[in-house]
Amino acid sequence: MKICCIGAGYVGGPTMAMIAHQCHDITVTVVDVNETRIAAWNSDTLPIHEPGLDDIVKGRRGQNLFFDTNVDKAILEGDIIFICVGTPTKTFGVGAGRAADLRYIETCARRIASIATTDKIIVEKSTIPVRTANSIKRILKAGNAQASFEVLSNPEFLAEGTAIEDLTEPDRVLIGGECDDSVEKLASIYARWIPRERVLTTNLWSSELSKLTANAFLAQRISSINAISALCEATNAEVDEVAHAIGTDSRIGPKFLKASVGFGGSCFQKDILNLVYLCEHYGLQEVADYWEQVVKMNDYQKRRFYERIVGTMFNTVSSKTIAIWGFAFKKDTDDTRESAAIAVCQNLLGEQAQLNIFDPQVSKERIFEDLGSIANDDNVHICQSAEEAASGAHAIAILTEWDTFAEQDFAKIYDYMPKPAFFFDGRNISDLEKLREIGFEAYGVGQGRPPAV
Ligand code: NAD
Ligand code: UGA
């Protein structure tokens, strides 16, 4: 069997590497129009940082796992074609700022329709609005009368930073489709390493909608606890204690209750906005408003964090240096898409602060690109370590929960900083009491104010 995957990104690369790793008899070819990305997949330095990925790719590459720019050839040869291209939020025209931009999906469908000569199973792995399979089917049908196509929905639930774990032992695999044979063919691939009862099958629309719903529920939990974090700060309650107390209720559960500077990542915001747009499209304004609030609360949380820094530092950070620890949207990834760090840093730069930024995985180029024209060599300094970033800084702000940020020599760092030395932990990974003993004026998210000095 031959699999073709269109899109060699954070989903296409790891997912296909896992299939190749688990099924040596299947030839998997991942194609992309981005030549630099494909070259990186074929090099010693993979284009994405993901724990455990290197070993899997290097173990199968050149054997049954291939990365190529020849999209047409892979389509022609593939029995199963996964579509793993991006589905970002539309930035123009009808639905701008909410609807999914489906142009990459449509390009793939048109390409498949125009060149396929044999029957194929087309798998939507990208996250798409419910009923997209209909559009794909219509394009495929219009293109080539000789070949026939079955369209399946098989959304991906992996999280970055834990992609290999998630792919090895997923809670479930979801396959939606109308043709039992095609569903079974795909299910039997996953069943090589995933217990059969975890391979769920549904109709196409339930599968498409379940993906948007899962992300909306996950993001909603974060916004819910972040909303409570604001109340904790006003009342001296501790949000982590509240999260623990409610999370021990088995009906609520402990996961995704970590208060933070706000969720980031390429998907939560875009998928909720897409859900909001869909609801509006179907005339369900109350439902749309309900879900939109999750994104509004996240914007509020990012703004609140930055305003707390400015407010605490005597209402001005102009010409003060702030050490930014972490720029990725979460630990163990180099991905910065929608990272809360971007908004916080831009706002601080707007207040004329000087930023010393350190992230273990994010490149200088990426940081400057994300910050845009407000950043320059005079106000943003990229550092090689957390300690270097803190040296001479008036404040430290933790924006990504990299483990290393909790393991610093804080007494030494304190000595390097002008006093009062401020500490703002946007991830609640530090021992604030210890920091206060050293002398820091330390704050966490949703943690009451320290006693007035
Ligand atoms: P990505 O931007 O990292 O990768 C997409 C790739 O598709 C790019 O490399 C791009 O060059 C390529 N591409 C676009 N059009 C193409 C075409 N016509 N032919 C060949 N290649 C083409 O995106 P991603 O993060 O991998 O996400 C892909 C999809 O998966 C999205 O719909 C996303 O919502 C969903 N998803 C992402 C994650 C995640 O953790 N990133 C998890 C689950 C689902
Ligand atoms: C998320 C989902 O967890 C995946 O299931 C889904 O497949 C994926 O989106 C997607 O569709 O793209 P991801 O964005 O990679 O995965 O990472 P998460 O672990 O979900 O974290 C998202 C953001 O929420 C991060 O900024 C993280 O720091 C934040 N977060 C997470 C919190 O602030 N608190 C939490 O308790 C959990």
Coordinates of C-alpha atoms and ligand atoms in Angstrom, one line a residue:
M1 CA 0.0 0.0 0.0
K2 CA 1.2 3.5 -0.7
I3 CA 0.2 6.6 1.3
C4 CA 0.7 10.1 0.1
C5 CA 0.4 13.0 2.5
I6 CA 0.1 16.5 1.2
G7 CA 1.5 19.0 3.7
A8 CA 4.7 18.4 5.7
G9 CA 4.0 20.5 8.7
Y10 CA 3.5 20.0 12.4
V11 CA 0.8 17.4 11.7
G12 CA 1.8 15.8 8.4
G13 CA 5.4 15.2 9.3
P14 CA 4.9 13.5 12.7
T15 CA 1.7 11.6 11.8
M16 CA 3.2 10.1 8.7
A17 CA 6.5 9.3 10.5
M18 CA 4.4 7.4 13.0
I19 CA 2.6 5.4 10.3
A20 CA 5.8 4.6 8.6
H21 CA 7.4 3.6 12.0
Q22 CA 4.5 1.3 12.8
C23 CA 3.8 -0.2 9.4
H24 CA 7.1 -1.0 7.6
D25 CA 5.2 -2.5 4.7
I26 CA 3.5 0.7 3.8
T27 CA 5.3 3.3 1.7
V28 CA 4.6 6.8 3.0
T29 CA 5.5 9.8 1.0
V30 CA 5.1 13.3 2.5
V31 CA 5.0 16.1 -0.1
D32 CA 5.0 19.8 0.3
V33 CA 5.3 22.8 -2.0
N34 CA 7.7 24.4 0.5
E35 CA 11.1 23.3 -0.8
T36 CA 13.0 24.5 2.3
R37 CA 10.8 22.5 4.6
I38 CA 11.2 19.3 2.5
A39 CA 15.0 19.9 2.4
A40 CA 14.9 20.2 6.2
W41 CA 12.9 16.9 6.6
N42 CA 15.6 15.3 4.5
S43 CA 18.5 16.8 6.6
D44 CA 19.9 16.2 10.1
T45 CA 18.0 19.2 11.4
L46 CA 14.3 18.6 11.1
P47 CA 12.1 21.6 10.4
I48 CA 10.2 21.3 13.7
H49 CA 11.3 20.6 17.3
E50 CA 9.3 17.7 18.7
P51 CA 10.7 15.4 21.4
G52 CA 11.2 11.8 20.0
L53 CA 10.6 12.8 16.4
D54 CA 14.2 12.7 15.3
D55 CA 14.6 9.0 16.1
I56 CA 11.4 8.0 14.4
V57 CA 12.1 9.9 11.2
K58 CA 15.8 8.9 11.0
G59 CA 14.8 5.3 11.6
R60 CA 12.4 5.1 8.6
R61 CA 13.6 7.8 6.2
G62 CA 14.8 6.4 2.9
Q63 CA 13.2 3.0 3.7
N64 CA 9.4 3.5 3.8
L65 CA 9.3 7.2 4.6
F66 CA 10.0 9.8 2.0
F67 CA 9.8 13.6 1.9
D68 CA 9.5 15.1 -1.5
T69 CA 8.4 18.2 -3.5
N70 CA 6.9 16.2 -6.3
V71 CA 3.3 16.5 -5.3
D72 CA 1.8 15.1 -8.6
K73 CA 3.9 11.9 -8.5
A74 CA 2.9 11.1 -4.9
I75 CA -0.8 11.7 -5.7
L76 CA -0.6 9.5 -8.8
E77 CA 1.0 6.6 -6.9
G78 CA -0.9 6.9 -3.6
D79 CA -3.8 4.6 -2.7
I80 CA -4.6 6.8 0.3
I81 CA -4.1 10.5 0.2
F82 CA -4.0 12.5 3.4
I83 CA -4.6 16.2 3.2
C84 CA -2.6 17.9 6.0
V85 CA -2.4 21.5 4.8
G86 CA -3.0 24.6 6.8
T87 CA -6.5 26.0 7.4
P88 CA -5.8 29.4 8.9
T89 CA -8.3 32.1 9.7
K90 CA -9.4 34.0 6.6
T91 CA -7.9 37.5 6.6
F92 CA -10.0 39.1 3.8
G93 CA -13.4 39.2 2.3
V94 CA -16.5 37.3 3.5
G95 CA -15.9 35.9 7.0
A96 CA -12.6 37.7 7.5
G97 CA -11.2 37.1 11.0
R98 CA -13.4 34.1 11.6
A99 CA -14.0 31.7 8.8
A100 CA -11.4 29.1 7.8
D101 CA -9.4 29.9 4.7
L102 CA -9.9 26.8 2.7
R103 CA -7.9 27.7 -0.3
Y104 CA -5.1 25.2 0.4
I105 CA -7.6 22.4 0.9
E106 CA -9.3 23.3 -2.4
T107 CA -6.0 23.5 -4.2
C108 CA -5.2 19.9 -3.1
A109 CA -8.7 18.6 -4.1
R110 CA -8.3 20.3 -7.6
R111 CA -4.8 18.8 -8.0
I112 CA -6.0 15.3 -7.1
A113 CA -9.0 15.7 -9.4
S114 CA -7.0 16.8 -12.3
I115 CA -4.2 14.2 -12.2
A116 CA -5.5 11.0 -10.5
T117 CA -6.0 8.1 -12.8
T118 CA -6.8 5.4 -10.3
D119 CA -9.3 5.1 -7.4
K120 CA -8.3 6.7 -4.2
I121 CA -9.3 7.3 -0.6
I122 CA -8.9 10.9 0.3
V123 CA -8.5 11.6 4.0
E124 CA -9.2 15.0 5.5
K125 CA -6.7 15.3 8.4
S126 CA -6.6 19.1 8.4
T127 CA -9.1 20.7 10.8
I128 CA -11.9 22.0 8.6
P129 CA -15.5 23.4 9.0
V130 CA -18.2 20.8 9.2
R131 CA -19.4 19.8 5.7
T132 CA -16.1 20.5 4.0
A133 CA -16.1 16.9 2.7
N134 CA -19.1 17.9 0.6
S135 CA -17.0 20.6 -1.2
I136 CA -14.1 18.2 -1.6
K137 CA -16.4 15.5 -3.1
R138 CA -17.9 18.0 -5.6
I139 CA -14.5 19.2 -6.8
L140 CA -13.2 15.6 -7.1
K141 CA -16.3 14.5 -9.0
A142 CA -16.1 17.4 -11.4
G143 CA -12.4 16.6 -12.3
N144 CA -11.9 13.1 -13.5
A145 CA -14.5 10.7 -14.6
Q146 CA -12.2 7.6 -14.7
A147 CA -11.1 7.6 -11.1
S148 CA -13.5 7.3 -8.2
F149 CA -12.8 8.8 -4.8
E150 CA -14.0 8.1 -1.2
V151 CA -13.6 11.0 1.2
L152 CA -13.0 10.3 4.9
S153 CA -12.6 12.6 7.8
N154 CA -9.8 11.7 10.2
P155 CA -9.0 14.7 12.3
E156 CA -5.8 14.8 14.3
F157 CA -5.8 15.4 18.1
L158 CA -2.1 15.5 18.8
A159 CA -0.7 18.4 20.8
E160 CA 2.7 19.9 20.0
G161 CA 5.5 19.0 22.4
T162 CA 3.8 15.6 23.1
A163 CA 3.1 14.7 19.5
I164 CA 5.0 11.4 19.5
E165 CA 3.4 10.2 22.8
D166 CA 0.0 11.3 21.5
L167 CA 0.4 9.4 18.2
T168 CA 1.8 6.3 19.9
E169 CA -1.0 6.1 22.4
P170 CA -3.9 8.3 21.4
D171 CA -7.0 8.4 23.6
R172 CA -8.9 7.7 20.3
V173 CA -8.6 7.9 16.6
L174 CA -11.7 9.2 14.8
I175 CA -12.8 8.2 11.4
G176 CA -15.9 9.5 9.7
G177 CA -17.1 8.3 6.4
E178 CA -19.9 6.9 4.3
C179 CA -18.2 3.9 2.7
D180 CA -17.6 1.0 5.2
D181 CA -14.8 -0.5 3.1
S182 CA -12.8 2.7 3.0
V183 CA -13.4 3.4 6.7
E184 CA -12.2 -0.2 7.4
K185 CA -9.1 0.2 5.3
L186 CA -8.0 3.3 7.2
A187 CA -9.1 1.9 10.6
S188 CA -7.0 -1.3 10.0
I189 CA -3.9 0.8 9.5
Y190 CA -4.3 2.5 12.9
A191 CA -5.3 -0.8 14.5
R192 CA -1.7 -2.1 13.9
W193 CA -0.7 -0.3 17.1
I194 CA -3.8 1.2 18.6
P195 CA -6.4 -1.0 20.4
R196 CA -9.3 -1.4 18.1
E197 CA -11.8 -0.1 20.6
R198 CA -10.1 3.3 20.5
V199 CA -10.6 3.6 16.8
L200 CA -14.0 5.3 16.7
T201 CA -16.1 5.5 13.5
T202 CA -18.9 8.0 12.9
N203 CA -20.6 9.7 10.0
L204 CA -18.6 12.3 8.1
W205 CA -20.2 15.3 9.7
S206 CA -19.9 14.1 13.3
S207 CA -16.2 13.5 12.7
E208 CA -15.6 16.9 11.2
L209 CA -17.6 18.7 14.0
S210 CA -16.0 16.6 16.8
K211 CA -12.6 18.1 16.0
L212 CA -13.8 21.7 16.3
T213 CA -15.8 20.8 19.4
A214 CA -12.8 19.1 21.1
N215 CA -10.6 22.2 20.7
A216 CA -13.5 24.5 21.8
F217 CA -14.0 22.5 25.0
L218 CA -10.3 22.3 25.8
A219 CA -9.8 26.1 25.2
Q220 CA -13.0 26.8 27.2
R221 CA -11.5 25.1 30.2
I222 CA -8.4 27.3 30.1
S223 CA -10.5 30.4 29.7
S224 CA -12.7 29.3 32.5
I225 CA -9.8 28.9 34.9
N226 CA -8.2 32.1 33.7
A227 CA -11.4 33.9 34.4
I228 CA -11.3 32.6 37.9
S229 CA -7.6 33.6 38.1
A230 CA -8.7 37.3 37.9
L231 CA -11.0 36.8 40.8
C232 CA -8.3 35.0 42.8
E233 CA -6.0 38.0 42.3
A234 CA -8.6 40.3 43.6
T235 CA -9.5 38.1 46.7
N236 CA -6.1 36.5 47.6
A237 CA -7.4 33.0 46.7
E238 CA -4.8 30.8 44.9
V239 CA -5.9 29.7 41.5
D240 CA -3.8 26.5 41.5
E241 CA -5.5 25.5 44.8
V242 CA -8.9 26.2 43.4
A243 CA -8.0 24.2 40.2
H244 CA -6.8 21.3 42.3
A245 CA -9.9 21.4 44.5
I246 CA -12.3 21.3 41.6
G247 CA -10.2 19.0 39.5
T248 CA -10.4 16.2 42.0
D249 CA -14.1 16.0 41.3
S250 CA -14.1 13.1 38.8
R251 CA -16.8 14.8 36.8
I252 CA -14.5 17.8 36.2
G253 CA -11.1 16.1 36.1
P254 CA -7.7 17.7 36.6
K255 CA -6.4 18.3 33.1
F256 CA -6.4 21.7 31.2
L257 CA -7.0 23.7 34.4
K258 CA -3.6 25.4 34.5
A259 CA -4.1 29.1 34.7
S260 CA -1.7 31.0 32.4
V261 CA -0.9 34.1 30.6
G262 CA -3.4 32.8 28.0
F263 CA -3.5 30.0 25.5
G264 CA -1.7 30.2 22.2
G265 CA -1.0 27.8 19.4
S266 CA -2.1 27.7 15.8
C267 CA -5.4 26.1 16.4
F268 CA -7.5 27.0 19.5
Q269 CA -8.3 30.5 18.5
K270 CA -8.8 29.8 14.8
D271 CA -10.9 26.7 15.4
I272 CA -13.2 28.5 17.9
L273 CA -13.5 31.5 15.5
N274 CA -14.4 29.0 12.8
L275 CA -17.0 27.4 15.1
V276 CA -18.4 30.9 15.8
Y277 CA -18.6 31.6 12.1
L278 CA -20.4 28.4 11.4
C279 CA -22.9 29.0 14.1
E280 CA -23.6 32.5 12.7
H281 CA -23.9 31.0 9.2
Y282 CA -26.6 28.6 10.5
G283 CA -28.4 31.5 12.4
L284 CA -27.3 30.4 15.8
Q285 CA -26.3 33.7 17.2
E286 CA -26.5 32.7 20.9
V287 CA -24.3 29.7 20.3
A288 CA -21.8 31.9 18.4
D289 CA -21.7 34.4 21.2
Y290 CA -21.2 31.7 23.8
W291 CA -18.1 30.3 22.1
E292 CA -16.7 33.7 21.1
Q293 CA -16.4 34.6 24.8
V294 CA -13.7 31.9 25.2
V295 CA -11.5 33.9 22.8
K296 CA -12.4 37.2 24.3
M297 CA -11.5 35.9 27.8
N298 CA -8.1 34.8 26.4
D299 CA -7.4 38.2 25.0
Y300 CA -8.4 39.7 28.3
Q301 CA -6.0 37.4 30.1
K302 CA -3.0 38.4 27.9
R303 CA -3.9 42.0 28.4
R304 CA -4.3 41.6 32.1
F305 CA -0.9 40.1 32.4
Y306 CA 0.8 42.9 30.6
E307 CA -1.2 45.6 32.5
R308 CA -0.2 43.9 35.8
I309 CA 3.5 44.2 34.9
V310 CA 3.1 47.9 34.1
G311 CA 0.9 48.7 37.0
T312 CA 3.1 46.9 39.5
M313 CA 6.3 48.6 38.2
F314 CA 5.0 52.0 39.2
N315 CA 2.9 52.5 36.1
T316 CA 5.8 52.9 33.8
V317 CA 8.2 50.5 32.1
S318 CA 9.6 53.1 29.7
S319 CA 13.3 52.5 29.3
K320 CA 13.2 49.7 31.9
T321 CA 14.5 46.3 30.8
I322 CA 12.3 43.3 31.1
A323 CA 13.7 39.8 30.8
I324 CA 11.3 37.6 28.7
W325 CA 11.7 34.0 29.5
G326 CA 10.1 31.9 26.8
F327 CA 8.5 32.9 23.5
A328 CA 7.0 29.6 22.2
F329 CA 3.3 29.1 22.8
K330 CA 4.1 26.1 25.2
K331 CA 7.2 24.2 26.2
D332 CA 8.9 21.6 24.1
T333 CA 8.1 23.2 20.8
D334 CA 9.6 25.8 18.6
D335 CA 6.2 26.9 17.4
T336 CA 5.2 30.5 18.2
R337 CA 1.9 30.7 16.3
E338 CA -0.5 32.9 18.4
S339 CA 1.9 32.6 21.4
A340 CA 0.7 34.8 24.2
A341 CA 4.3 36.1 24.3
I342 CA 3.8 38.0 21.1
A343 CA 0.9 40.1 22.4
V344 CA 2.6 40.7 25.8
C345 CA 5.9 41.7 24.2
Q346 CA 4.3 44.0 21.7
N347 CA 2.4 45.7 24.4
L348 CA 5.5 46.1 26.5
L349 CA 7.4 47.5 23.5
G350 CA 4.4 49.9 23.0
E351 CA 5.2 51.1 26.6
Q352 CA 8.8 51.7 25.5
A353 CA 10.3 48.9 27.5
Q354 CA 13.5 47.2 26.5
L355 CA 13.2 43.5 26.2
N356 CA 15.8 40.8 26.7
I357 CA 14.3 37.7 25.2
F358 CA 15.4 34.1 25.7
D359 CA 13.7 30.9 24.4
P360 CA 15.6 27.6 24.2
Q361 CA 14.1 26.7 20.8
V362 CA 12.8 29.8 19.0
S363 CA 15.2 31.6 16.6
K364 CA 16.0 35.3 16.6
E365 CA 14.5 35.6 13.1
R366 CA 11.3 34.0 14.2
I367 CA 11.0 36.4 17.2
F368 CA 11.6 39.5 15.1
E369 CA 9.2 38.3 12.5
D370 CA 6.4 37.7 15.0
L371 CA 6.9 41.0 16.8
G372 CA 6.8 43.0 13.6
S373 CA 7.8 46.6 13.0
I374 CA 7.5 47.6 16.7
A375 CA 10.7 45.6 17.4
N376 CA 14.2 46.6 16.4
D377 CA 17.8 46.0 17.4
D378 CA 17.6 48.9 19.9
N379 CA 14.6 47.7 21.9
V380 CA 14.8 43.8 21.6
H381 CA 17.9 41.8 22.5
I382 CA 17.9 38.1 21.9
C383 CA 19.8 36.3 24.7
Q384 CA 21.5 32.9 24.9
S385 CA 20.4 32.0 28.4
A386 CA 17.8 32.9 31.0
E387 CA 20.5 34.3 33.2
E388 CA 21.9 36.5 30.5
A389 CA 18.4 37.9 29.8
A390 CA 17.9 38.7 33.5
S391 CA 21.2 40.4 33.9
G392 CA 20.6 44.1 34.6
A393 CA 16.8 43.6 34.0
H394 CA 14.3 45.4 36.3
A395 CA 11.8 42.5 35.9
I396 CA 11.6 38.9 34.8
A397 CA 8.4 37.6 33.0
I398 CA 8.0 33.9 32.4
L399 CA 5.8 33.4 29.3
T400 CA 6.6 29.8 28.4
E401 CA 6.7 27.0 31.0
W402 CA 10.1 25.5 29.9
D403 CA 11.4 23.4 32.8
T404 CA 14.7 25.2 32.9
F405 CA 13.0 28.4 34.0
A406 CA 12.1 26.8 37.4
E407 CA 15.7 25.6 37.9
Q408 CA 17.7 28.8 37.8
D409 CA 20.1 30.1 40.5
F410 CA 17.7 32.8 41.6
A411 CA 19.8 34.2 44.4
K412 CA 22.6 34.9 41.8
I413 CA 20.1 36.3 39.3
Y414 CA 18.7 38.6 42.0
D415 CA 22.1 40.1 42.6
Y416 CA 22.4 41.1 38.9
M417 CA 19.1 43.0 38.9
P418 CA 18.3 46.6 40.0
K419 CA 16.0 46.7 43.0
P420 CA 13.2 46.3 43.6
A421 CA 13.6 43.2 41.4
F422 CA 10.2 42.2 40.0
F423 CA 9.2 38.7 39.0
F424 CA 6.0 37.9 37.0
D425 CA 5.4 34.2 36.4
G426 CA 2.8 33.8 33.6
R427 CA 2.9 30.0 33.9
N428 CA 2.9 29.4 37.7
I429 CA 6.0 27.2 37.6
S430 CA 8.0 29.1 40.2
D431 CA 8.1 28.9 44.0
L432 CA 7.0 32.4 44.7
E433 CA 7.6 32.1 48.5
K434 CA 11.3 31.2 47.9
L435 CA 11.7 34.0 45.4
R436 CA 10.2 36.5 48.0
E437 CA 12.6 35.2 50.6
I438 CA 15.5 36.0 48.3
G439 CA 14.0 39.5 47.9
F440 CA 12.1 39.4 44.7
E441 CA 8.7 41.1 44.4
A442 CA 7.1 38.0 42.9
Y443 CA 3.7 37.5 41.3
G444 CA 2.0 34.6 39.7
V445 CA -1.2 34.3 37.7
G446 CA -4.2 34.0 39.9
Q447 CA -2.2 34.2 43.1
G448 CA -2.9 36.8 45.7
R449 CA -0.7 39.8 46.2
P450 CA 2.4 39.4 48.4
P451 CA 2.2 41.2 51.8
A452 CA 2.9 44.9 51.5
V453 CA 6.5 45.7 52.5
Ligands
NAD1 P1 1.6 23.7 8.9 O1 1.5 25.1 8.4 O2 2.8 23.4 9.8 O3 1.8 22.8 7.6 C1 1.0 22.8 6.5 C2 1.9 22.6 5.2 O4 1.1 22.4 4.1 C3 2.9 23.7 4.9 O5 4.2 23.2 5.0 C4 2.5 24.1 3.5 O6 3.6 24.5 2.7 C5 1.8 22.9 3.0 N1 0.9 23.1 1.8 C6 -0.1 24.0 1.7 N2 -0.7 23.9 0.5 C7 -0.1 22.9 -0.1 C8 -0.3 22.3 -1.4 N3 -1.2 22.7 -2.2 N4 0.5 21.3 -1.8 C9 1.5 20.8 -0.9 N5 1.7 21.4 0.3 C10 0.9 22.4 0.7 O7 0.2 23.3 9.5 P2 0.0 22.2 10.7 O8 0.2 22.8 12.0 O9 0.7 20.9 10.3 O10 -1.6 22.1 10.6 C11 -2.2 21.4 9.4 C12 -3.7 21.2 9.7 O11 -3.8 20.3 10.9 C13 -4.5 22.4 10.1 O12 -5.8 22.3 9.6 C14 -4.5 22.4 11.6 O13 -5.6 23.0 12.2 C15 -4.6 20.9 11.9 N6 -4.0 20.5 13.2 C16 -2.8 21.0 13.6 C17 -2.3 20.5 14.9 C18 -1.0 21.1 15.4 O14 -0.7 20.7 16.5 N7 -0.3 21.9 14.7 C19 -2.9 19.5 15.6 C20 -4.1 19.0 15.0 C21 -4.6 19.5 13.8
UGA2 C1 -4.2 21.6 21.0 C2 -5.0 20.4 21.5 O1 -4.6 20.0 22.8 C3 -4.8 19.2 20.6 O2 -5.6 18.1 21.0 C4 -5.2 19.6 19.2 O3 -5.0 18.5 18.3 C5 -4.4 20.8 18.7 O4 -4.6 21.9 19.7 C6 -4.8 21.3 17.4 O5 -5.9 21.0 16.9 O6 -3.9 22.0 16.9 P1 -1.7 22.4 21.1 O7 -2.3 23.7 20.7 O8 -0.5 21.8 20.3 O9 -2.8 21.2 21.0 O10 -1.2 22.4 22.6 P2 -2.0 22.4 24.0 O11 -1.3 21.5 25.0 O12 -3.5 22.1 23.8 O13 -1.8 23.9 24.5 C7 -2.5 25.0 23.9 C8 -2.2 26.3 24.7 O14 -3.0 26.2 25.9 C9 -0.8 26.5 25.1 O15 -0.5 27.8 24.9 C10 -0.8 26.0 26.5 O16 0.3 26.7 27.2 C11 -2.1 26.5 27.0 N1 -2.6 25.7 28.1 C12 -2.8 24.4 28.1 C13 -2.9 26.4 29.3 O17 -2.7 27.7 29.4 N2 -3.4 25.7 30.4 C14 -3.6 24.4 30.3 O18 -4.1 23.8 31.4 C15 -3.3 23.7 29.1

